[in-house]
Amino acid sequence: MPNHPAPITVIRLGYRVGRDPRINTHLGLVSRALGANKFLVSGDKNHKMFETIKQVTKTFGGEFSTNHLDAPLKWIRKYKSEQKDGGKNATVVHLTMYGEDYRKVIKEIPRDKPLAIVVGGAKVPASIYRMADYNVSVGNQPHSEVAALALFLDKLQDGKSIDRKFSNPKLEIIPDLERKNVIDHEKKEEE
Amino acid sequence: MPNHPAPITVIRLGYRVGRDPRINTHLGLVSRALGANKFLVSGDKNHKMFETIKQVTKTFGGEFSTNHLDAPLKWIRKYKSEQKDGGKNATVVHLTMYGEDYRKVIKEIPRDKPLAIVVGGAKVPASIYRMADYNVSVGNQPHSEVAALALFLDKLQDGKSIDRKFSNPKLEIIPDLERKNVIDHEKKEEE
């Protein structure tokens, strides 16, 4: 059972088609696999990248939504205020190598409230630092936003992010030390 | 203090310049930031990618080596036998979405013995499954080799992979909730 029952949204800022195609796909797939519900991308539009993620959801199950964001700052502002009106303050976390240790910050994040995780791109507007409730680092060495997102999502869920079940998969992979072990649910039904 | 004192080598198989440039750089930087000592890459040669990683090491400190591997299977075979001759059996782990749960396997990996972590590429030769001491998955959903490597390295070091200190940095980032806080050690010395 994942330990952040409220919805998690991952927002990727300033995506550039020419430079980031696979990094961005990986961010989307990590969001899905490790317990987020939604993946929003600002910057360049790229339907192919969203298609890849949708195809994975279709094949491996569960519910996961993706969308392009034209005005991410506006979206974040609205997200914070809307949730506050409903009496359930959302939390906005900004992942940056300049922030505070994620292991410290995660303890303060309410588990029962919606959470948006903002992942920077090439140039992050300074206002993001102010709009975020927490500027959070996963180490203070340059490495990867994919790795930072994964470690953050997993820690948030007490190391159990991969235990989430995905409903109605077509394919299901069974952990196996020796070989590839895949159940094809569609084939089963046909037989 | 990281909890895997013996050297850790990360091996990326079957790198393709046209498709993976940034994914591969991220794998190298994650290896460095989260406690590995060496990053070896088979497949296409790409000096620029190695240069990026070297530049990060030069700027942010520590020791980290990178190299191209012409014959990865041969290298792995030699690595295992050499270490065995020296009486300190090395462990070879292969990260794959078909493997066994990493949280279970990590408990069995000797902390005081050299470890090689093999990260697959486009087509992984079947022999890797047999050569590896453990075929290990970080979840059985498709996501990212960068995320899988990060979660594996961190778990191996009991969630403390980012606590490693890097010697003689030129730049050092200080965790800060409010702002970018960077120490420029070279500037200090000049003043």
mmCIF file of C-alpha atoms in Angstrom:
data_model
loop_
_atom_site.group_PDB
_atom_site.id
_atom_site.type_symbol
_atom_site.label_atom_id
_atom_site.label_comp_id
_atom_site.label_asym_id
_atom_site.label_seq_id
_atom_site.Cartn_x
_atom_site.Cartn_y
_atom_site.Cartn_z
ATOM 1 C CA MET A 1 0.000 0.000 0.000
ATOM 2 C CA PRO A 2 1.616 3.274 -1.090
ATOM 3 C CA ASN A 3 2.059 5.792 1.659
ATOM 4 C CA HIS A 4 0.908 8.928 -0.078
ATOM 5 C CA PRO A 5 -2.804 8.262 -0.705
ATOM 6 C CA ALA A 6 -3.543 11.806 -1.948
ATOM 7 C CA PRO A 7 -2.937 12.489 -5.674
ATOM 8 C CA ILE A 8 0.594 13.258 -6.860
ATOM 9 C CA THR A 9 1.220 15.408 -9.948
ATOM 10 C CA VAL A 10 4.631 15.716 -11.588
ATOM 11 C CA ILE A 11 5.291 18.893 -13.590
ATOM 12 C CA ARG A 12 8.204 19.086 -15.999
ATOM 13 C CA LEU A 13 9.138 22.694 -16.860
ATOM 14 C CA GLY A 14 10.661 23.926 -20.104
ATOM 15 C CA TYR A 15 10.849 20.719 -22.109
ATOM 16 C CA ARG A 16 12.846 20.996 -25.359
ATOM 17 C CA VAL A 17 12.017 18.466 -28.064
ATOM 18 C CA GLY A 18 15.462 18.533 -29.670
ATOM 19 C CA ARG A 19 17.383 17.953 -26.488
ATOM 20 C CA ASP A 20 15.308 16.013 -23.993
ATOM 21 C CA PRO A 21 13.093 13.473 -25.750
ATOM 22 C CA ARG A 22 14.117 10.377 -23.853
ATOM 23 C CA ILE A 23 14.808 12.131 -20.555
ATOM 24 C CA ASN A 24 11.271 13.430 -20.662
ATOM 25 C CA THR A 25 9.773 10.053 -21.503
ATOM 26 C CA HIS A 26 11.735 8.594 -18.588
ATOM 27 C CA LEU A 27 10.359 11.293 -16.258
ATOM 28 C CA GLY A 28 6.837 10.385 -17.331
ATOM 29 C CA LEU A 29 7.367 6.637 -16.951
ATOM 30 C CA VAL A 30 9.047 7.059 -13.560
ATOM 31 C CA SER A 31 6.102 9.212 -12.437
ATOM 32 C CA ARG A 32 3.702 6.475 -13.432
ATOM 33 C CA ALA A 33 5.711 3.507 -12.141
ATOM 34 C CA LEU A 34 6.548 5.084 -8.790
ATOM 35 C CA GLY A 35 3.121 6.275 -7.774
ATOM 36 C CA ALA A 36 2.265 9.640 -9.341
ATOM 37 C CA ASN A 37 -1.147 10.073 -10.969
ATOM 38 C CA LYS A 38 -0.459 12.790 -13.504
ATOM 39 C CA PHE A 39 2.420 14.113 -15.639
ATOM 40 C CA LEU A 40 2.260 17.666 -16.994
ATOM 41 C CA VAL A 41 4.837 19.137 -19.351
ATOM 42 C CA SER A 42 5.490 22.771 -20.240
ATOM 43 C CA GLY A 43 7.697 23.971 -23.086
ATOM 44 C CA ASP A 44 7.718 22.292 -26.485
ATOM 45 C CA LYS A 45 4.762 20.154 -27.485
ATOM 46 C CA ASN A 46 5.504 16.537 -28.354
ATOM 47 C CA HIS A 47 2.628 14.186 -28.920
ATOM 48 C CA LYS A 48 4.895 11.235 -29.627
ATOM 49 C CA MET A 49 6.336 11.349 -26.121
ATOM 50 C CA PHE A 50 2.852 11.350 -24.585
ATOM 51 C CA GLU A 51 1.851 8.507 -26.918
ATOM 52 C CA THR A 52 4.729 6.365 -25.638
ATOM 53 C CA ILE A 53 3.605 6.887 -22.052
ATOM 54 C CA LYS A 54 -0.055 6.226 -22.896
ATOM 55 C CA GLN A 55 0.924 3.026 -24.667
ATOM 56 C CA VAL A 56 2.762 1.808 -21.559
ATOM 57 C CA THR A 57 -0.302 2.566 -19.423
ATOM 58 C CA LYS A 58 -2.524 0.718 -21.879
ATOM 59 C CA THR A 59 -0.239 -2.324 -21.841
ATOM 60 C CA PHE A 60 0.755 -2.452 -18.174
ATOM 61 C CA GLY A 61 -2.437 -1.114 -16.615
ATOM 62 C CA GLY A 62 -3.523 1.420 -14.042
ATOM 63 C CA GLU A 63 -4.666 4.985 -14.526
ATOM 64 C CA PHE A 64 -2.261 7.737 -15.443
ATOM 65 C CA SER A 65 -2.882 11.010 -17.223
ATOM 66 C CA THR A 66 -0.528 13.238 -19.204
ATOM 67 C CA ASN A 67 -0.980 16.723 -20.573
ATOM 68 C CA HIS A 68 0.761 19.727 -22.021
ATOM 69 C CA LEU A 69 0.850 22.874 -19.850
ATOM 70 C CA ASP A 70 0.866 26.214 -21.622
ATOM 71 C CA ALA A 71 1.269 28.366 -18.518
ATOM 72 C CA PRO A 72 2.909 26.357 -15.732
ATOM 73 C CA LEU A 73 3.285 29.220 -13.250
ATOM 74 C CA LYS A 74 -0.390 30.080 -13.602
ATOM 75 C CA TRP A 75 -1.281 26.411 -13.211
ATOM 76 C CA ILE A 76 0.738 26.090 -10.011
ATOM 77 C CA ARG A 77 -0.789 29.252 -8.559
ATOM 78 C CA LYS A 78 -4.277 27.987 -9.325
ATOM 79 C CA TYR A 79 -3.484 24.527 -7.960
ATOM 80 C CA LYS A 80 -2.381 25.977 -4.652
ATOM 81 C CA SER A 81 -5.335 28.328 -4.267
ATOM 82 C CA GLU A 82 -7.995 25.866 -5.431
ATOM 83 C CA GLN A 83 -6.894 23.222 -3.042
ATOM 84 C CA LYS A 84 -6.815 25.764 -0.245
ATOM 85 C CA ASP A 85 -10.410 26.791 -0.958
ATOM 86 C CA GLY A 86 -11.466 23.186 -0.629
ATOM 87 C CA GLY A 87 -9.844 23.072 2.783
ATOM 88 C CA LYS A 88 -7.127 20.634 1.772
ATOM 89 C CA ASN A 89 -3.927 22.618 1.238
ATOM 90 C CA ALA A 90 -1.883 21.201 -1.553
ATOM 91 C CA THR A 91 1.893 21.055 -1.253
ATOM 92 C CA VAL A 92 4.249 22.175 -4.022
ATOM 93 C CA VAL A 93 7.770 20.771 -4.010
ATOM 94 C CA HIS A 94 10.473 21.979 -6.391
ATOM 95 C CA LEU A 95 13.342 19.571 -7.036
ATOM 96 C CA THR A 96 16.643 21.424 -7.395
ATOM 97 C CA MET A 97 20.227 20.594 -6.551
ATOM 98 C CA TYR A 98 20.297 23.782 -4.487
ATOM 99 C CA GLY A 99 17.477 22.823 -2.118
ATOM 100 C CA GLU A 100 17.288 21.213 1.296
ATOM 101 C CA ASP A 101 17.920 17.520 1.909
ATOM 102 C CA TYR A 102 14.859 15.567 0.747
ATOM 103 C CA ARG A 103 15.117 13.151 3.641
ATOM 104 C CA LYS A 104 14.523 16.032 6.043
ATOM 105 C CA VAL A 105 11.768 17.737 4.022
ATOM 106 C CA ILE A 106 9.746 14.595 3.309
ATOM 107 C CA LYS A 107 8.927 14.180 6.983
ATOM 108 C CA GLU A 108 7.095 17.527 6.911
ATOM 109 C CA ILE A 109 4.979 16.865 3.796
ATOM 110 C CA PRO A 110 1.366 15.983 4.675
ATOM 111 C CA ARG A 111 0.600 12.518 3.295
ATOM 112 C CA ASP A 112 -3.137 13.108 3.008
ATOM 113 C CA LYS A 113 -2.935 16.249 0.848
ATOM 114 C CA PRO A 114 -2.398 16.639 -2.901
ATOM 115 C CA LEU A 115 1.222 17.088 -3.872
ATOM 116 C CA ALA A 116 2.795 18.636 -6.968
ATOM 117 C CA ILE A 117 6.441 17.917 -7.692
ATOM 118 C CA VAL A 118 8.066 20.435 -10.018
ATOM 119 C CA VAL A 119 11.057 19.221 -12.031
ATOM 120 C CA GLY A 120 13.140 21.980 -13.595
ATOM 121 C CA GLY A 121 14.241 22.238 -17.206
ATOM 122 C CA ALA A 122 16.931 24.302 -18.902
ATOM 123 C CA LYS A 123 16.000 27.592 -17.293
ATOM 124 C CA VAL A 124 13.826 27.645 -14.212
ATOM 125 C CA PRO A 125 12.130 30.995 -13.515
ATOM 126 C CA ALA A 126 13.228 32.407 -10.148
ATOM 127 C CA SER A 127 9.587 32.687 -9.107
ATOM 128 C CA ILE A 128 9.396 28.881 -8.873
ATOM 129 C CA TYR A 129 11.712 29.027 -5.869
ATOM 130 C CA ARG A 130 9.254 31.353 -4.145
ATOM 131 C CA MET A 131 6.059 29.604 -5.245
ATOM 132 C CA ALA A 132 7.232 26.208 -4.029
ATOM 133 C CA ASP A 133 6.502 25.312 -0.428
ATOM 134 C CA TYR A 134 9.786 23.431 -0.422
ATOM 135 C CA ASN A 135 12.894 23.640 -2.594
ATOM 136 C CA VAL A 136 14.287 20.156 -2.222
ATOM 137 C CA SER A 137 17.536 18.527 -3.274
ATOM 138 C CA VAL A 138 18.399 14.884 -3.731
ATOM 139 C CA GLY A 139 22.076 15.326 -3.064
ATOM 140 C CA ASN A 140 23.982 18.473 -3.950
ATOM 141 C CA GLN A 141 25.940 16.932 -6.791
ATOM 142 C CA PRO A 142 24.868 17.314 -10.419
ATOM 143 C CA HIS A 143 23.262 14.094 -11.589
ATOM 144 C CA SER A 144 19.810 13.553 -13.102
ATOM 145 C CA GLU A 145 16.283 14.843 -12.674
ATOM 146 C CA VAL A 146 15.095 11.299 -13.446
ATOM 147 C CA ALA A 147 17.107 9.929 -10.524
ATOM 148 C CA ALA A 148 16.069 12.778 -8.221
ATOM 149 C CA LEU A 149 12.396 12.255 -9.007
ATOM 150 C CA ALA A 150 12.676 8.495 -8.450
ATOM 151 C CA LEU A 151 14.450 8.821 -5.107
ATOM 152 C CA PHE A 152 12.023 11.501 -3.955
ATOM 153 C CA LEU A 153 8.902 9.525 -4.920
ATOM 154 C CA ASP A 154 10.242 6.385 -3.316
ATOM 155 C CA LYS A 155 11.227 8.041 -0.043
ATOM 156 C CA LEU A 156 7.863 9.804 0.096
ATOM 157 C CA GLN A 157 6.273 6.348 0.069
ATOM 158 C CA ASP A 158 8.656 4.853 2.625
ATOM 159 C CA GLY A 159 10.604 2.826 0.070
ATOM 160 C CA LYS A 160 7.438 1.141 -1.170
ATOM 161 C CA SER A 161 6.773 3.129 -4.332
ATOM 162 C CA ILE A 162 7.115 0.019 -6.497
ATOM 163 C CA ASP A 163 4.492 -1.907 -4.525
ATOM 164 C CA ARG A 164 1.606 -0.095 -6.168
ATOM 165 C CA LYS A 165 -0.738 -2.396 -8.109
ATOM 166 C CA PHE A 166 -1.817 -1.499 -11.643
ATOM 167 C CA SER A 167 -5.365 -2.462 -12.562
ATOM 168 C CA ASN A 168 -6.269 -4.382 -15.728
ATOM 169 C CA PRO A 169 -2.844 -4.936 -17.286
ATOM 170 C CA LYS A 170 -2.519 -6.637 -20.640
ATOM 171 C CA LEU A 171 1.005 -7.735 -19.784
ATOM 172 C CA GLU A 172 2.315 -8.445 -16.307
ATOM 173 C CA ILE A 173 5.932 -9.158 -15.436
ATOM 174 C CA ILE A 174 6.622 -11.673 -12.694
ATOM 175 C CA PRO A 175 9.873 -11.150 -10.736
ATOM 176 C CA ASP A 176 12.237 -14.011 -11.481
ATOM 177 C CA LEU A 177 15.915 -14.569 -10.718
ATOM 178 C CA GLU A 178 16.533 -16.804 -13.697
ATOM 179 C CA ARG A 179 14.513 -15.734 -16.694
ATOM 180 C CA LYS A 180 12.016 -13.384 -18.337
ATOM 181 C CA ASN A 181 8.617 -14.285 -16.940
ATOM 182 C CA VAL A 182 5.656 -12.452 -18.465
ATOM 183 C CA ILE A 183 1.930 -13.137 -18.208
ATOM 184 C CA ASP A 184 -0.084 -12.141 -21.271
ATOM 185 C CA HIS A 185 -3.581 -11.620 -19.868
ATOM 186 C CA GLU A 186 -5.180 -11.154 -23.290
ATOM 187 C CA LYS A 187 -3.845 -14.446 -24.556
ATOM 188 C CA LYS A 188 -5.145 -16.224 -21.463
ATOM 189 C CA GLU A 189 -8.641 -14.960 -22.069
ATOM 190 C CA GLU A 190 -8.572 -16.088 -25.673
ATOM 191 C CA GLU A 191 -7.605 -19.622 -24.813
ATOM 192 C CA MET B 1 29.673 7.133 5.611
ATOM 193 C CA PRO B 2 28.543 5.077 2.610
ATOM 194 C CA ASN B 3 27.749 1.489 3.390
ATOM 195 C CA HIS B 4 29.452 -0.224 0.510
ATOM 196 C CA PRO B 5 33.159 0.438 1.126
ATOM 197 C CA ALA B 6 34.362 -1.895 -1.677
ATOM 198 C CA PRO B 7 34.595 -0.406 -5.189
ATOM 199 C CA ILE B 8 31.443 -0.186 -7.313
ATOM 200 C CA THR B 9 31.622 -0.273 -11.128
ATOM 201 C CA VAL B 10 28.658 0.570 -13.337
ATOM 202 C CA ILE B 11 28.635 -0.941 -16.825
ATOM 203 C CA ARG B 12 26.328 0.374 -19.507
ATOM 204 C CA LEU B 13 25.796 -2.095 -22.356
ATOM 205 C CA GLY B 14 25.076 -1.272 -25.972
ATOM 206 C CA TYR B 15 25.134 2.508 -25.911
ATOM 207 C CA ARG B 16 23.861 4.173 -29.106
ATOM 208 C CA VAL B 17 25.084 7.707 -29.767
ATOM 209 C CA GLY B 18 22.085 8.743 -31.830
ATOM 210 C CA ARG B 19 19.481 7.624 -29.338
ATOM 211 C CA ASP B 20 20.859 7.768 -25.817
ATOM 212 C CA PRO B 21 23.249 10.709 -25.409
ATOM 213 C CA ARG B 22 21.643 12.324 -22.384
ATOM 214 C CA ILE B 23 20.389 9.116 -20.813
ATOM 215 C CA ASN B 24 23.936 7.856 -20.867
ATOM 216 C CA THR B 25 25.370 11.047 -19.392
ATOM 217 C CA HIS B 26 22.752 10.804 -16.646
ATOM 218 C CA LEU B 27 23.756 7.189 -15.938
ATOM 219 C CA GLY B 28 27.371 8.318 -15.571
ATOM 220 C CA LEU B 29 26.536 11.269 -13.335
ATOM 221 C CA VAL B 30 24.217 9.179 -11.151
ATOM 222 C CA SER B 31 26.980 6.578 -10.815
ATOM 223 C CA ARG B 32 29.377 9.274 -9.618
ATOM 224 C CA ALA B 33 26.953 11.170 -7.368
ATOM 225 C CA LEU B 34 25.530 8.086 -5.680
ATOM 226 C CA GLY B 35 28.725 6.315 -4.794
ATOM 227 C CA ALA B 36 30.123 4.304 -7.714
ATOM 228 C CA ASN B 37 33.804 4.602 -8.571
ATOM 229 C CA LYS B 38 33.833 3.750 -12.238
ATOM 230 C CA PHE B 39 31.569 4.001 -15.282
ATOM 231 C CA LEU B 40 32.225 1.750 -18.292
ATOM 232 C CA VAL B 41 30.309 1.955 -21.553
ATOM 233 C CA SER B 42 30.079 -0.546 -24.393
ATOM 234 C CA GLY B 43 28.590 0.135 -27.817
ATOM 235 C CA ASP B 44 29.192 3.378 -29.674
ATOM 236 C CA LYS B 45 32.161 5.534 -28.699
ATOM 237 C CA ASN B 46 31.370 9.071 -27.598
ATOM 238 C CA HIS B 47 34.148 11.187 -26.183
ATOM 239 C CA LYS B 48 31.890 14.184 -25.615
ATOM 240 C CA MET B 49 29.764 12.270 -23.123
ATOM 241 C CA PHE B 50 32.848 11.203 -21.163
ATOM 242 C CA GLU B 51 34.132 14.801 -21.292
ATOM 243 C CA THR B 52 30.914 16.069 -19.681
ATOM 244 C CA ILE B 53 31.279 13.604 -16.821
ATOM 245 C CA LYS B 54 34.989 14.397 -16.386
ATOM 246 C CA GLN B 55 34.199 18.100 -16.284
ATOM 247 C CA VAL B 56 31.688 17.536 -13.478
ATOM 248 C CA THR B 57 34.275 15.547 -11.513
ATOM 249 C CA LYS B 58 36.850 18.301 -12.034
ATOM 250 C CA THR B 59 34.410 20.952 -10.836
ATOM 251 C CA PHE B 60 32.671 19.115 -8.004
ATOM 252 C CA GLY B 61 35.549 16.965 -6.776
ATOM 253 C CA GLY B 62 36.226 13.389 -5.844
ATOM 254 C CA GLU B 63 37.653 10.590 -7.938
ATOM 255 C CA PHE B 64 35.692 8.936 -10.678
ATOM 256 C CA SER B 65 36.853 7.130 -13.781
ATOM 257 C CA THR B 66 35.131 6.485 -17.097
ATOM 258 C CA ASN B 67 36.079 4.283 -20.006
ATOM 259 C CA HIS B 68 34.882 2.651 -23.195
ATOM 260 C CA LEU B 69 34.536 -1.139 -23.169
ATOM 261 C CA ASP B 70 35.110 -2.972 -26.412
ATOM 262 C CA ALA B 71 34.214 -6.420 -25.143
ATOM 263 C CA PRO B 72 31.887 -6.162 -22.138
ATOM 264 C CA LEU B 73 31.171 -9.883 -21.770
ATOM 265 C CA LYS B 74 34.869 -10.639 -21.759
ATOM 266 C CA TRP B 75 35.448 -7.847 -19.242
ATOM 267 C CA ILE B 76 32.775 -9.200 -16.896
ATOM 268 C CA ARG B 77 34.132 -12.729 -17.130
ATOM 269 C CA LYS B 78 37.639 -11.481 -16.330
ATOM 270 C CA TYR B 79 36.357 -9.281 -13.509
ATOM 271 C CA LYS B 80 34.687 -12.221 -11.835
ATOM 272 C CA SER B 81 37.619 -14.601 -12.197
ATOM 273 C CA GLU B 82 40.315 -12.088 -11.224
ATOM 274 C CA GLN B 83 38.581 -11.133 -8.063
ATOM 275 C CA LYS B 84 38.028 -14.788 -7.240
ATOM 276 C CA ASP B 85 41.724 -15.537 -7.636
ATOM 277 C CA GLY B 86 42.468 -12.784 -5.171
ATOM 278 C CA GLY B 87 40.142 -14.434 -2.704
ATOM 279 C CA LYS B 88 37.614 -11.632 -2.687
ATOM 280 C CA ASN B 89 34.715 -12.728 -4.881
ATOM 281 C CA ALA B 90 33.244 -9.886 -6.806
ATOM 282 C CA THR B 91 29.494 -9.686 -7.275
ATOM 283 C CA VAL B 92 27.847 -8.956 -10.631
ATOM 284 C CA VAL B 93 24.330 -7.583 -10.600
ATOM 285 C CA HIS B 94 22.266 -7.133 -13.755
ATOM 286 C CA LEU B 95 19.456 -4.569 -13.572
ATOM 287 C CA THR B 96 16.426 -5.706 -15.569
ATOM 288 C CA MET B 97 12.693 -5.268 -15.175
ATOM 289 C CA TYR B 98 12.384 -9.053 -15.268
ATOM 290 C CA GLY B 99 14.581 -9.691 -12.222
ATOM 291 C CA GLU B 100 13.954 -10.226 -8.533
ATOM 292 C CA ASP B 101 12.966 -7.426 -6.157
ATOM 293 C CA TYR B 102 16.102 -5.352 -5.400
ATOM 294 C CA ARG B 103 15.070 -4.885 -1.779
ATOM 295 C CA LYS B 104 15.316 -8.627 -1.270
ATOM 296 C CA VAL B 105 18.533 -9.161 -3.249
ATOM 297 C CA ILE B 106 20.462 -6.257 -1.705
ATOM 298 C CA LYS B 107 20.454 -7.955 1.684
ATOM 299 C CA GLU B 108 22.483 -10.816 0.178
ATOM 300 C CA ILE B 109 25.156 -8.721 -1.539
ATOM 301 C CA PRO B 110 28.451 -8.695 0.408
ATOM 302 C CA ARG B 111 29.267 -5.101 1.333
ATOM 303 C CA ASP B 112 33.010 -5.661 1.546
ATOM 304 C CA LYS B 113 33.451 -7.118 -1.950
ATOM 305 C CA PRO B 114 33.748 -5.360 -5.312
ATOM 306 C CA LEU B 115 30.448 -4.982 -7.104
ATOM 307 C CA ALA B 116 29.670 -4.476 -10.787
ATOM 308 C CA ILE B 117 26.213 -3.254 -11.747
ATOM 309 C CA VAL B 118 25.269 -4.012 -15.353
ATOM 310 C CA VAL B 119 22.711 -1.702 -16.950
ATOM 311 C CA GLY B 120 21.177 -3.017 -20.169
ATOM 312 C CA GLY B 121 20.868 -1.184 -23.448
ATOM 313 C CA ALA B 122 18.744 -1.823 -26.534
ATOM 314 C CA LYS B 123 19.530 -5.515 -26.836
ATOM 315 C CA VAL B 124 21.001 -7.370 -23.893
ATOM 316 C CA PRO B 125 22.704 -10.664 -24.799
ATOM 317 C CA ALA B 126 21.019 -13.599 -23.069
ATOM 318 C CA SER B 127 24.373 -14.627 -21.606
ATOM 319 C CA ILE B 128 24.270 -11.588 -19.297
ATOM 320 C CA TYR B 129 21.388 -13.218 -17.434
ATOM 321 C CA ARG B 130 23.566 -16.254 -16.801
ATOM 322 C CA MET B 131 26.803 -14.383 -16.047
ATOM 323 C CA ALA B 132 25.185 -12.150 -13.466
ATOM 324 C CA ASP B 133 25.088 -13.395 -9.887
ATOM 325 C CA TYR B 134 21.753 -11.633 -9.553
ATOM 326 C CA ASN B 135 19.199 -10.423 -12.082
ATOM 327 C CA VAL B 136 17.549 -7.625 -10.194
ATOM 328 C CA SER B 137 14.489 -5.480 -10.837
ATOM 329 C CA VAL B 138 13.518 -2.143 -9.407
ATOM 330 C CA GLY B 139 9.834 -2.629 -9.879
ATOM 331 C CA ASN B 140 8.339 -4.656 -12.708
ATOM 332 C CA GLN B 141 6.920 -1.711 -14.604
ATOM 333 C CA PRO B 142 8.772 -0.118 -17.526
ATOM 334 C CA HIS B 143 10.377 3.140 -16.373
ATOM 335 C CA SER B 144 14.034 4.174 -16.591
ATOM 336 C CA GLU B 145 17.463 2.649 -16.213
ATOM 337 C CA VAL B 146 18.562 5.945 -14.643
ATOM 338 C CA ALA B 147 15.897 5.647 -11.949
ATOM 339 C CA ALA B 148 16.599 1.944 -11.419
ATOM 340 C CA LEU B 149 20.328 2.575 -10.995
ATOM 341 C CA ALA B 150 19.708 5.431 -8.552
ATOM 342 C CA LEU B 151 17.282 3.456 -6.389
ATOM 343 C CA PHE B 152 19.568 0.433 -6.405
ATOM 344 C CA LEU B 153 22.700 2.414 -5.461
ATOM 345 C CA ASP B 154 20.854 4.254 -2.720
ATOM 346 C CA LYS B 155 19.301 1.147 -1.184
ATOM 347 C CA LEU B 156 22.672 -0.613 -1.322
ATOM 348 C CA GLN B 157 24.011 2.178 0.878
ATOM 349 C CA ASP B 158 21.052 2.197 3.258
ATOM 350 C CA GLY B 159 19.567 5.415 1.879
ATOM 351 C CA LYS B 160 22.807 7.300 2.457
ATOM 352 C CA SER B 161 24.256 7.303 -1.053
ATOM 353 C CA ILE B 162 24.174 11.110 -1.193
ATOM 354 C CA ASP B 163 26.193 11.490 2.000
ATOM 355 C CA ARG B 164 29.489 10.686 0.296
ATOM 356 C CA LYS B 165 32.023 13.521 0.470
ATOM 357 C CA PHE B 166 33.863 14.609 -2.669
ATOM 358 C CA SER B 167 37.456 15.705 -2.150
ATOM 359 C CA ASN B 168 38.886 18.987 -3.495
ATOM 360 C CA PRO B 169 35.842 20.510 -5.163
ATOM 361 C CA LYS B 170 36.114 23.778 -7.030
ATOM 362 C CA LEU B 171 32.431 24.435 -6.494
ATOM 363 C CA GLU B 172 30.388 23.233 -3.555
ATOM 364 C CA ILE B 173 26.617 23.567 -3.214
ATOM 365 C CA ILE B 174 25.212 24.232 0.229
ATOM 366 C CA PRO B 175 21.678 22.931 0.854
ATOM 367 C CA ASP B 176 19.346 25.882 1.313
ATOM 368 C CA LEU B 177 15.549 26.149 1.452
ATOM 369 C CA GLU B 178 15.431 29.702 0.140
ATOM 370 C CA ARG B 179 18.096 30.307 -2.468
ATOM 371 C CA LYS B 180 21.030 29.079 -4.547
ATOM 372 C CA ASN B 181 24.004 28.853 -2.208
ATOM 373 C CA VAL B 182 27.322 27.943 -3.829
ATOM 374 C CA ILE B 183 30.857 28.154 -2.446
ATOM 375 C CA ASP B 184 33.518 28.880 -5.071
ATOM 376 C CA HIS B 185 36.670 27.446 -3.484
ATOM 377 C CA GLU B 186 38.951 28.830 -6.166
ATOM 378 C CA LYS B 187 37.703 32.348 -5.675
ATOM 379 C CA LYS B 188 38.213 32.068 -1.929
ATOM 380 C CA GLU B 189 41.832 31.100 -2.362
ATOM 381 C CA GLU B 190 42.429 34.010 -4.694
ATOM 382 C CA GLU B 191 41.026 36.582 -2.303
#
